[in-house]
mmCIF file of C-alpha atoms in Angstrom:
data_model
loop_
_atom_site.group_PDB
_atom_site.id
_atom_site.type_symbol
_atom_site.label_atom_id
_atom_site.label_comp_id
_atom_site.label_asym_id
_atom_site.label_seq_id
_atom_site.Cartn_x
_atom_site.Cartn_y
_atom_site.Cartn_z
ATOM 1 C CA MET F 1 10.563 -12.763 59.361
ATOM 2 C CA LYS F 2 8.515 -9.600 58.936
ATOM 3 C CA GLN F 3 11.651 -7.687 57.926
ATOM 4 C CA LYS F 4 12.462 -10.293 55.232
ATOM 5 C CA LYS F 5 8.903 -10.115 53.901
ATOM 6 C CA TYR F 6 9.114 -6.318 53.802
ATOM 7 C CA ILE F 7 12.388 -6.445 51.856
ATOM 8 C CA LEU F 8 10.904 -8.884 49.322
ATOM 9 C CA LEU F 9 7.869 -6.662 48.832
ATOM 10 C CA LEU F 10 10.126 -3.632 48.398
ATOM 11 C CA LEU F 11 12.261 -5.447 45.801
ATOM 12 C CA ALA F 12 9.151 -6.543 43.941
ATOM 13 C CA ALA F 13 7.873 -2.971 43.911
ATOM 14 C CA PHE F 14 11.183 -1.697 42.506
ATOM 15 C CA TRP F 15 11.164 -4.414 39.831
ATOM 16 C CA GLN F 16 7.604 -3.567 38.796
ATOM 17 C CA PHE F 17 8.462 0.136 38.676
ATOM 18 C CA GLY F 18 11.529 -0.475 36.523
ATOM 19 C CA HIS F 19 9.608 -2.824 34.237
ATOM 20 C CA ALA F 20 6.824 -0.259 33.863
ATOM 21 C CA GLN F 21 9.363 2.458 33.060
ATOM 22 C CA GLN F 22 10.876 0.366 30.295
ATOM 23 C CA ARG F 23 7.456 -0.583 29.036
ATOM 24 C CA SER F 24 6.583 3.096 28.971
ATOM 25 C CA LEU F 25 9.701 3.875 26.931
ATOM 26 C CA ALA F 26 8.730 1.308 24.286
ATOM 27 C CA HIS F 27 5.186 2.687 24.153
ATOM 28 C CA LEU F 28 6.503 6.256 24.040
ATOM 29 C CA ARG F 29 8.823 5.473 21.138
ATOM 30 C CA ALA F 30 6.030 3.630 19.305
ATOM 31 C CA GLY F 31 3.745 6.606 19.758
ATOM 32 C CA GLN F 32 6.423 8.947 18.430
ATOM 33 C CA LEU F 33 6.449 7.074 15.118
ATOM 34 C CA GLY F 34 3.004 8.447 14.291
ATOM 35 C CA TYR F 35 2.054 8.130 10.626
ATOM 36 C CA GLY F 36 4.835 6.743 8.449
ATOM 37 C CA ILE F 37 5.649 5.799 4.880
ATOM 38 C CA ASN F 38 7.985 3.219 3.355
ATOM 39 C CA VAL F 39 10.506 4.319 0.756
ATOM 40 C CA SER F 40 11.175 1.090 -1.144
ATOM 41 C CA TRP F 41 14.399 2.056 -2.845
ATOM 42 C CA LEU F 42 17.445 0.430 -1.298
ATOM 43 C CA GLU F 43 15.552 -2.855 -0.871
ATOM 44 C CA GLN F 44 15.639 -3.510 -4.630
ATOM 45 C CA TYR F 45 18.334 -6.188 -4.553
ATOM 46 C CA TRP F 46 17.617 -7.134 -8.160
ATOM 47 C CA ASN F 47 18.747 -3.719 -9.426
ATOM 48 C CA PRO F 48 22.165 -2.504 -8.180
ATOM 49 C CA GLN F 49 21.651 0.760 -10.084
ATOM 50 C CA VAL F 50 19.326 1.946 -7.315
ATOM 51 C CA LEU F 51 22.451 2.734 -5.301
ATOM 52 C CA TYR F 52 23.188 5.541 -7.758
ATOM 53 C CA ARG F 53 19.720 7.118 -7.959
ATOM 54 C CA ASP F 54 19.203 10.607 -6.593
ATOM 55 C CA LYS F 55 16.482 9.544 -4.207
ATOM 56 C CA LEU F 56 14.926 11.177 -1.169
ATOM 57 C CA THR F 57 15.933 14.716 -1.995
ATOM 58 C CA ASP F 58 15.136 17.738 0.131
ATOM 59 C CA ASN F 59 11.964 18.191 -1.911
ATOM 60 C CA ASP F 60 10.891 14.634 -1.033
ATOM 61 C CA PHE F 61 11.438 15.277 2.659
ATOM 62 C CA ARG F 62 9.462 18.510 2.475
ATOM 63 C CA LEU F 63 6.618 16.742 0.675
ATOM 64 C CA ILE F 64 6.591 13.831 3.114
ATOM 65 C CA GLY F 65 6.538 16.217 6.065
ATOM 66 C CA SER F 66 3.806 18.376 4.539
ATOM 67 C CA LEU F 67 1.562 15.305 4.207
ATOM 68 C CA GLY F 68 1.785 14.726 7.947
ATOM 69 C CA PHE F 69 4.146 11.759 7.947
ATOM 70 C CA LYS F 70 6.369 11.634 11.022
ATOM 71 C CA THR F 71 8.471 8.611 10.065
ATOM 72 C CA ILE F 72 10.197 7.067 7.075
ATOM 73 C CA ARG F 73 10.757 3.330 7.043
ATOM 74 C CA LEU F 74 13.840 2.571 4.971
ATOM 75 C CA PRO F 75 14.109 -1.091 3.895
ATOM 76 C CA VAL F 76 17.672 -1.949 2.850
ATOM 77 C CA ALA F 77 18.938 -5.041 1.013
ATOM 78 C CA PHE F 78 21.973 -5.441 3.242
ATOM 79 C CA GLN F 79 22.429 -9.062 2.155
ATOM 80 C CA GLN F 80 22.920 -8.083 -1.497
ATOM 81 C CA PHE F 81 24.618 -4.706 -1.230
ATOM 82 C CA TYR F 82 26.639 -5.050 1.980
ATOM 83 C CA ILE F 83 27.170 -8.654 3.083
ATOM 84 C CA GLN F 84 27.680 -9.902 -0.475
ATOM 85 C CA GLY F 85 28.379 -6.544 -2.120
ATOM 86 C CA SER F 86 31.570 -5.248 -3.665
ATOM 87 C CA ASP F 87 33.615 -2.616 -1.857
ATOM 88 C CA ILE F 88 32.148 0.001 -4.187
ATOM 89 C CA GLN F 89 28.579 -1.150 -3.477
ATOM 90 C CA LYS F 90 29.200 -1.189 0.271
ATOM 91 C CA ALA F 91 30.584 2.334 0.240
ATOM 92 C CA LYS F 92 27.736 3.668 -1.917
ATOM 93 C CA LEU F 93 25.078 1.950 0.201
ATOM 94 C CA LEU F 94 26.427 3.393 3.431
ATOM 95 C CA SER F 95 26.743 6.813 1.821
ATOM 96 C CA ASP F 96 23.078 6.642 0.772
ATOM 97 C CA ILE F 97 21.952 5.616 4.259
ATOM 98 C CA ASP F 98 24.082 8.304 5.905
ATOM 99 C CA ALA F 99 22.517 10.932 3.645
ATOM 100 C CA VAL F 100 18.979 9.807 4.526
ATOM 101 C CA ILE F 101 19.796 9.888 8.238
ATOM 102 C CA ARG F 102 21.216 13.414 7.986
ATOM 103 C CA LYS F 103 18.152 14.680 6.130
ATOM 104 C CA SER F 104 15.800 12.881 8.505
ATOM 105 C CA ILE F 105 17.389 14.703 11.415
ATOM 106 C CA ARG F 106 17.318 18.021 9.522
ATOM 107 C CA TYR F 107 13.619 17.680 8.717
ATOM 108 C CA ARG F 108 12.729 16.135 12.093
ATOM 109 C CA ILE F 109 11.406 12.932 10.593
ATOM 110 C CA ARG F 110 12.125 9.702 12.417
ATOM 111 C CA LEU F 111 13.785 6.852 10.558
ATOM 112 C CA VAL F 112 13.352 3.091 10.853
ATOM 113 C CA LEU F 113 16.353 1.288 9.364
ATOM 114 C CA VAL F 114 15.263 -2.167 8.183
ATOM 115 C CA ASN F 115 17.289 -5.234 7.251
ATOM 116 C CA HIS F 116 15.292 -6.309 4.196
ATOM 117 C CA TYR F 117 15.577 -9.662 2.401
ATOM 118 C CA GLY F 118 18.328 -10.904 4.704
ATOM 119 C CA ASN F 119 19.240 -14.580 4.667
ATOM 120 C CA LEU F 120 18.047 -16.611 7.619
ATOM 121 C CA ARG F 121 17.513 -20.178 6.479
ATOM 122 C CA ALA F 122 16.626 -23.164 8.628
ATOM 123 C CA ASP F 123 19.346 -25.292 7.043
ATOM 124 C CA HIS F 124 22.013 -22.576 7.370
ATOM 125 C CA LEU F 125 20.858 -21.097 10.650
ATOM 126 C CA GLN F 126 24.187 -20.943 12.460
ATOM 127 C CA ASP F 127 26.122 -19.328 9.607
ATOM 128 C CA ASP F 128 23.306 -16.923 8.741
ATOM 129 C CA THR F 129 22.973 -15.911 12.386
ATOM 130 C CA GLN F 130 26.664 -15.082 12.542
ATOM 131 C CA GLN F 131 26.329 -12.929 9.429
ATOM 132 C CA LEU F 132 23.418 -11.033 10.963
ATOM 133 C CA LEU F 133 25.278 -10.584 14.236
ATOM 134 C CA ALA F 134 28.234 -9.123 12.348
ATOM 135 C CA LEU F 135 25.934 -6.842 10.350
ATOM 136 C CA TRP F 136 24.107 -5.426 13.350
ATOM 137 C CA THR F 137 27.357 -5.079 15.319
ATOM 138 C CA PHE F 138 28.647 -2.897 12.493
ATOM 139 C CA LEU F 139 25.446 -0.852 12.116
ATOM 140 C CA GLU F 140 25.093 -0.298 15.843
ATOM 141 C CA LYS F 141 28.652 1.021 16.083
ATOM 142 C CA ARG F 142 28.316 3.210 12.967
ATOM 143 C CA TYR F 143 25.099 4.870 14.160
ATOM 144 C CA ARG F 144 25.651 4.710 17.912
ATOM 145 C CA LYS F 145 25.719 8.484 18.313
ATOM 146 C CA ILE F 146 22.432 9.053 16.466
ATOM 147 C CA SER F 147 19.654 9.876 18.919
ATOM 148 C CA CYS F 148 17.504 6.908 19.908
ATOM 149 C CA ASN F 149 14.491 9.165 19.422
ATOM 150 C CA SER F 150 15.465 9.660 15.776
ATOM 151 C CA LEU F 151 16.653 6.228 14.629
ATOM 152 C CA TYR F 152 15.084 2.800 15.205
ATOM 153 C CA PHE F 153 16.479 -0.603 14.170
ATOM 154 C CA GLU F 154 14.264 -3.307 12.612
ATOM 155 C CA LEU F 155 16.152 -6.607 12.806
ATOM 156 C CA LEU F 156 14.762 -8.535 9.836
ATOM 157 C CA ASN F 157 11.877 -7.922 7.492
ATOM 158 C CA GLU F 158 9.404 -10.791 7.037
ATOM 159 C CA PRO F 159 11.300 -13.765 8.504
ATOM 160 C CA VAL F 160 10.228 -17.005 6.867
ATOM 161 C CA ILE F 161 11.654 -19.576 9.298
ATOM 162 C CA GLY F 162 9.516 -20.709 12.233
ATOM 163 C CA ASP F 163 9.341 -18.591 15.367
ATOM 164 C CA GLN F 164 10.965 -21.334 17.444
ATOM 165 C CA GLN F 165 14.109 -20.711 15.398
ATOM 166 C CA TRP F 166 13.678 -17.023 14.628
ATOM 167 C CA LEU F 167 12.947 -15.622 18.083
ATOM 168 C CA PRO F 168 16.166 -16.924 19.732
ATOM 169 C CA VAL F 169 18.081 -15.321 16.859
ATOM 170 C CA ALA F 170 16.181 -12.052 17.334
ATOM 171 C CA ARG F 171 17.061 -12.137 21.022
ATOM 172 C CA LYS F 172 20.769 -12.549 20.202
ATOM 173 C CA LEU F 173 20.691 -9.701 17.692
ATOM 174 C CA ALA F 174 18.915 -7.383 20.122
ATOM 175 C CA ALA F 175 21.342 -8.251 22.907
ATOM 176 C CA ARG F 176 24.292 -7.507 20.621
ATOM 177 C CA ILE F 177 22.868 -4.099 19.694
ATOM 178 C CA ARG F 178 22.193 -3.277 23.341
ATOM 179 C CA GLU F 179 25.841 -3.862 24.257
ATOM 180 C CA GLY F 180 26.714 -0.542 22.650
ATOM 181 C CA SER F 181 23.303 1.145 22.413
ATOM 182 C CA PRO F 182 21.336 0.176 25.515
ATOM 183 C CA ASP F 183 18.503 2.640 24.775
ATOM 184 C CA ARG F 184 18.045 1.918 21.070
ATOM 185 C CA THR F 185 14.468 0.883 20.299
ATOM 186 C CA ILE F 186 14.372 -2.399 18.380
ATOM 187 C CA ILE F 187 11.550 -3.580 16.131
ATOM 188 C CA VAL F 188 10.772 -7.292 15.819
ATOM 189 C CA GLY F 189 8.151 -9.135 13.768
ATOM 190 C CA ALA F 190 7.001 -12.740 13.771
ATOM 191 C CA SER F 191 7.408 -15.458 11.163
ATOM 192 C CA ASN F 192 5.408 -16.131 8.014
ATOM 193 C CA TYR F 193 6.251 -12.718 6.550
ATOM 194 C CA ASN F 194 5.473 -10.650 9.660
ATOM 195 C CA SER F 195 2.101 -12.327 9.972
ATOM 196 C CA ILE F 196 -0.424 -10.762 12.300
ATOM 197 C CA TYR F 197 -1.568 -14.256 13.254
ATOM 198 C CA GLU F 198 1.883 -15.623 14.028
ATOM 199 C CA LEU F 199 2.630 -12.555 16.141
ATOM 200 C CA SER F 200 -0.559 -13.106 18.131
ATOM 201 C CA ARG F 201 0.626 -16.649 18.986
ATOM 202 C CA ILE F 202 4.078 -15.868 20.397
ATOM 203 C CA ALA F 203 5.214 -14.699 23.801
ATOM 204 C CA PRO F 204 7.134 -11.404 23.727
ATOM 205 C CA LEU F 205 10.895 -11.567 24.099
ATOM 206 C CA PRO F 206 12.221 -11.151 27.656
ATOM 207 C CA LEU F 207 13.815 -7.867 26.589
ATOM 208 C CA LYS F 208 13.091 -4.204 27.203
ATOM 209 C CA ASN F 209 12.189 -1.451 24.775
ATOM 210 C CA ILE F 210 10.916 -3.654 21.925
ATOM 211 C CA ILE F 211 8.192 -2.709 19.431
ATOM 212 C CA TYR F 212 6.459 -5.645 17.732
ATOM 213 C CA THR F 213 5.571 -5.245 14.096
ATOM 214 C CA PHE F 214 3.193 -6.839 11.628
ATOM 215 C CA HIS F 215 2.225 -6.319 7.991
ATOM 216 C CA PHE F 216 -1.353 -5.996 6.843
ATOM 217 C CA TYR F 217 -2.415 -6.668 3.259
ATOM 218 C CA GLU F 218 -5.798 -8.247 3.810
ATOM 219 C CA PRO F 219 -7.847 -9.021 1.863
ATOM 220 C CA PHE F 220 -4.887 -10.153 -0.274
ATOM 221 C CA LEU F 221 -7.205 -10.791 -3.227
ATOM 222 C CA PHE F 222 -7.748 -7.026 -3.420
ATOM 223 C CA THR F 223 -4.401 -5.550 -2.336
ATOM 224 C CA HIS F 224 -2.310 -7.732 -4.673
ATOM 225 C CA GLN F 225 -4.666 -8.159 -7.606
ATOM 226 C CA GLY F 226 -2.738 -8.747 -10.814
ATOM 227 C CA ALA F 227 0.677 -8.854 -9.110
ATOM 228 C CA ASP F 228 2.672 -11.091 -11.440
ATOM 229 C CA TRP F 229 5.243 -12.071 -8.800
ATOM 230 C CA ILE F 230 2.497 -13.627 -6.664
ATOM 231 C CA GLY F 231 1.087 -15.985 -9.288
ATOM 232 C CA LYS F 232 -2.263 -17.242 -10.518
ATOM 233 C CA GLN F 233 -4.156 -16.839 -7.245
ATOM 234 C CA VAL F 234 -4.330 -13.039 -7.757
ATOM 235 C CA ALA F 235 -5.003 -13.177 -11.500
ATOM 236 C CA THR F 236 -8.492 -11.679 -11.097
ATOM 237 C CA THR F 237 -8.319 -7.907 -11.582
ATOM 238 C CA GLY F 238 -10.783 -5.046 -11.260
ATOM 239 C CA ILE F 239 -11.807 -6.095 -7.741
ATOM 240 C CA PRO F 240 -13.409 -3.190 -5.826
ATOM 241 C CA PHE F 241 -13.088 -2.264 -2.182
ATOM 242 C CA PRO F 242 -15.392 -2.460 -0.406
ATOM 243 C CA TYR F 243 -17.146 -5.435 -1.948
ATOM 244 C CA LEU F 244 -19.943 -4.472 -4.322
ATOM 245 C CA ASP F 245 -21.701 -7.315 -6.084
ATOM 246 C CA ARG F 246 -22.537 -5.293 -9.186
ATOM 247 C CA GLN F 247 -18.887 -4.220 -9.595
ATOM 248 C CA MET F 248 -17.255 -7.608 -9.103
ATOM 249 C CA PRO F 249 -15.405 -8.928 -12.167
ATOM 250 C CA PRO F 250 -15.701 -12.607 -13.095
ATOM 251 C CA LEU F 251 -13.118 -14.962 -11.625
ATOM 252 C CA ALA F 252 -10.079 -15.123 -13.907
ATOM 253 C CA PRO F 253 -9.720 -18.575 -15.515
ATOM 254 C CA ALA F 254 -6.098 -18.731 -14.342
ATOM 255 C CA ALA F 255 -7.246 -18.458 -10.707
ATOM 256 C CA ARG F 256 -9.475 -21.521 -10.833
ATOM 257 C CA GLY F 257 -8.296 -24.271 -8.528
ATOM 258 C CA THR F 258 -6.007 -21.923 -6.570
ATOM 259 C CA ASP F 259 -6.449 -20.222 -3.194
ATOM 260 C CA GLY F 260 -7.586 -17.241 -5.210
ATOM 261 C CA GLU F 261 -10.816 -19.020 -6.156
ATOM 262 C CA ALA F 262 -11.748 -19.639 -2.532
ATOM 263 C CA ASN F 263 -10.793 -16.060 -1.619
ATOM 264 C CA TYR F 264 -12.907 -14.756 -4.494
ATOM 265 C CA LYS F 265 -15.951 -16.702 -3.309
ATOM 266 C CA ASN F 266 -15.479 -15.386 0.231
ATOM 267 C CA TYR F 267 -14.742 -11.804 -0.737
ATOM 268 C CA HIS F 268 -18.245 -10.642 0.179
ATOM 269 C CA ASN F 269 -17.248 -11.393 3.790
ATOM 270 C CA GLU F 270 -13.640 -10.185 3.651
ATOM 271 C CA GLY F 271 -13.932 -7.101 1.468
ATOM 272 C CA LYS F 272 -15.282 -4.669 4.058
ATOM 273 C CA ALA F 273 -14.126 -2.452 6.901
ATOM 274 C CA GLY F 274 -15.690 -4.742 9.517
ATOM 275 C CA ALA F 275 -13.401 -7.606 8.515
ATOM 276 C CA VAL F 276 -10.394 -5.279 8.711
ATOM 277 C CA HIS F 277 -11.442 -4.287 12.221
ATOM 278 C CA ASP F 278 -11.882 -7.895 13.371
ATOM 279 C CA LYS F 279 -8.402 -8.879 12.195
ATOM 280 C CA LEU F 280 -6.632 -5.874 13.674
ATOM 281 C CA LEU F 281 -8.451 -6.401 16.953
ATOM 282 C CA ILE F 282 -6.628 -9.745 17.296
ATOM 283 C CA ILE F 283 -3.247 -8.044 17.565
ATOM 284 C CA LYS F 284 -4.565 -5.183 19.681
ATOM 285 C CA LYS F 285 -5.778 -7.668 22.289
ATOM 286 C CA TRP F 286 -2.385 -9.432 22.196
ATOM 287 C CA SER F 287 -0.661 -6.089 22.705
ATOM 288 C CA ASP F 288 -2.861 -5.255 25.684
ATOM 289 C CA ILE F 289 -2.460 -8.676 27.298
ATOM 290 C CA HIS F 290 1.339 -8.547 27.106
ATOM 291 C CA HIS F 291 1.679 -4.784 27.705
ATOM 292 C CA VAL F 292 3.853 -4.290 24.634
ATOM 293 C CA PRO F 293 3.416 -1.819 21.750
ATOM 294 C CA VAL F 294 2.686 -2.969 18.210
ATOM 295 C CA LEU F 295 3.279 -1.316 14.857
ATOM 296 C CA CYS F 296 1.772 -1.919 11.430
ATOM 297 C CA SER F 297 4.936 -1.275 9.421
ATOM 298 C CA GLU F 298 3.396 -2.097 6.043
ATOM 299 C CA TYR F 299 -0.025 -1.791 4.475
ATOM 300 C CA GLY F 300 -0.937 -0.733 0.979
ATOM 301 C CA VAL F 301 -2.345 -1.588 -2.457
ATOM 302 C CA TYR F 302 -0.686 -2.619 -5.708
ATOM 303 C CA ARG F 303 -2.066 0.136 -7.875
ATOM 304 C CA LYS F 304 -1.700 -1.206 -11.446
ATOM 305 C CA PHE F 305 -5.143 -2.841 -11.569
ATOM 306 C CA ALA F 306 -7.041 -1.294 -8.643
ATOM 307 C CA SER F 307 -9.208 1.779 -9.161
ATOM 308 C CA GLU F 308 -8.131 5.006 -7.503
ATOM 309 C CA GLN F 309 -11.357 5.135 -5.508
ATOM 310 C CA SER F 310 -10.923 1.572 -4.242
ATOM 311 C CA ILE F 311 -7.318 2.303 -3.281
ATOM 312 C CA CYS F 312 -8.439 5.295 -1.270
ATOM 313 C CA ASN F 313 -11.359 3.384 0.263
ATOM 314 C CA TYR F 314 -9.001 0.645 1.440
ATOM 315 C CA LEU F 315 -6.231 2.910 2.764
ATOM 316 C CA THR F 316 -8.881 4.935 4.592
ATOM 317 C CA ALA F 317 -10.552 1.871 6.123
ATOM 318 C CA VAL F 318 -7.265 0.445 7.419
ATOM 319 C CA LYS F 319 -6.014 3.820 8.655
ATOM 320 C CA ASN F 320 -9.258 4.477 10.518
ATOM 321 C CA GLU F 321 -9.140 1.110 12.265
ATOM 322 C CA LEU F 322 -5.457 1.455 13.188
ATOM 323 C CA ASP F 323 -6.091 4.946 14.539
ATOM 324 C CA ARG F 324 -9.111 3.731 16.476
ATOM 325 C CA LEU F 325 -6.948 1.029 18.075
ATOM 326 C CA SER F 326 -4.031 3.443 18.678
ATOM 327 C CA ILE F 327 -1.651 1.426 16.508
ATOM 328 C CA PRO F 328 0.962 3.464 14.597
ATOM 329 C CA TRP F 329 1.233 2.652 10.901
ATOM 330 C CA MET F 330 3.405 2.980 7.801
ATOM 331 C CA ILE F 331 2.054 2.859 4.264
ATOM 332 C CA TRP F 332 3.814 0.852 1.581
ATOM 333 C CA ASP F 333 4.885 2.881 -0.328
ATOM 334 C CA TYR F 334 6.154 6.271 -1.482
ATOM 335 C CA ASP F 335 6.767 6.056 -5.213
ATOM 336 C CA GLU F 336 7.039 2.478 -6.505
ATOM 337 C CA ASN F 337 4.276 0.086 -7.577
ATOM 338 C CA PHE F 338 2.246 0.540 -4.364
ATOM 339 C CA SER F 339 2.696 4.327 -4.455
ATOM 340 C CA ILE F 340 0.155 6.634 -2.857
ATOM 341 C CA PHE F 341 0.615 8.930 -5.865
ATOM 342 C CA GLN F 342 -0.767 8.569 -9.400
ATOM 343 C CA GLY F 343 2.579 9.552 -10.917
ATOM 344 C CA LYS F 344 5.714 11.313 -9.765
ATOM 345 C CA PRO F 345 5.334 12.249 -6.082
ATOM 346 C CA GLY F 346 3.707 15.635 -5.623
ATOM 347 C CA ARG F 347 0.553 17.347 -4.457
ATOM 348 C CA ARG F 348 -0.845 17.330 -7.987
ATOM 349 C CA THR F 349 -0.561 13.559 -8.326
ATOM 350 C CA LEU F 350 -2.230 12.813 -4.994
ATOM 351 C CA SER F 351 -5.937 12.154 -5.394
ATOM 352 C CA PRO F 352 -8.338 14.480 -3.536
ATOM 353 C CA CYS F 353 -9.477 11.482 -1.483
ATOM 354 C CA LEU F 354 -5.952 10.718 -0.256
ATOM 355 C CA SER F 355 -5.201 14.401 0.283
ATOM 356 C CA GLU F 356 -8.170 14.480 2.627
ATOM 357 C CA LEU F 357 -7.097 11.234 4.299
ATOM 358 C CA PHE F 358 -3.664 12.544 5.239
ATOM 359 C CA ARG F 359 -5.145 15.740 6.649
ATOM 360 C CA LYS F 360 -7.144 13.778 9.206
#
């Protein structure tokens, strides 16, 4: 009886050691991501011409590295350009991705390859799942020999179906990848567009070496002000960060009666670093409880209507809180409408405030 008890205790100790080792690998890989930046280029499904742009040149890699970024997150519209794409589009897409991977390795910048805008619909779940399984089977095989310290796979950006449907699919996709790449680190977010709140409500997958991701654009009233694809709720522009009563513009007439009106009235509570801290603390506590690493893979500001000082104030506030909580982060984005630059990427178009931020 004593011998049996001893054996059980020994097995339990081995299991805990192995589990801790795997947990350590996920945390190690998350820590290696450091500061990152999104390059929103191949995710532009509405514009097939992006496949033929000379993007992410050696000069871009040198600039990104000189600013202290350790990782590039590369969102790709695989649904449009690969699953549904012509043979020419498929070949060009893969050529573009291959080129980015080669340069990432050359410049020692890690790369997160993201399936962006992929179909996963509740009423087509079985067929869409099979498409995603085929996609990730192909990508895993194509990039199997790339070091797991250099290349990470993010299964699906901003899933919109409920987690009860999405998480079993994520588990299948991860298992398929692990058949050929058992040590590849996989990144998974929760439903409702990688919501921080939905992530805090789920139980982690029963899988090893997973990083859990969320996006952070709060307060939305500020970060998306004037964004025409969002609608009337963000029609009010000129909103400062942090909140300053004397600088607040009047509520836009178009926003009346929308969620934007309520958000405007509550902005004195939400538009400050303390509110950012309180929200991020939710996911930090979840991470600690479940012993899994988390990643903020997107945060940023639509720059068309926000002042440069407010943009810098916000990016600084979020960065400081993420750093304080030891959560790696990736800004959205490099050179599109949320760009960190005031024009074409370069030292001269980076505000002094942001230059100082990235030196910290």
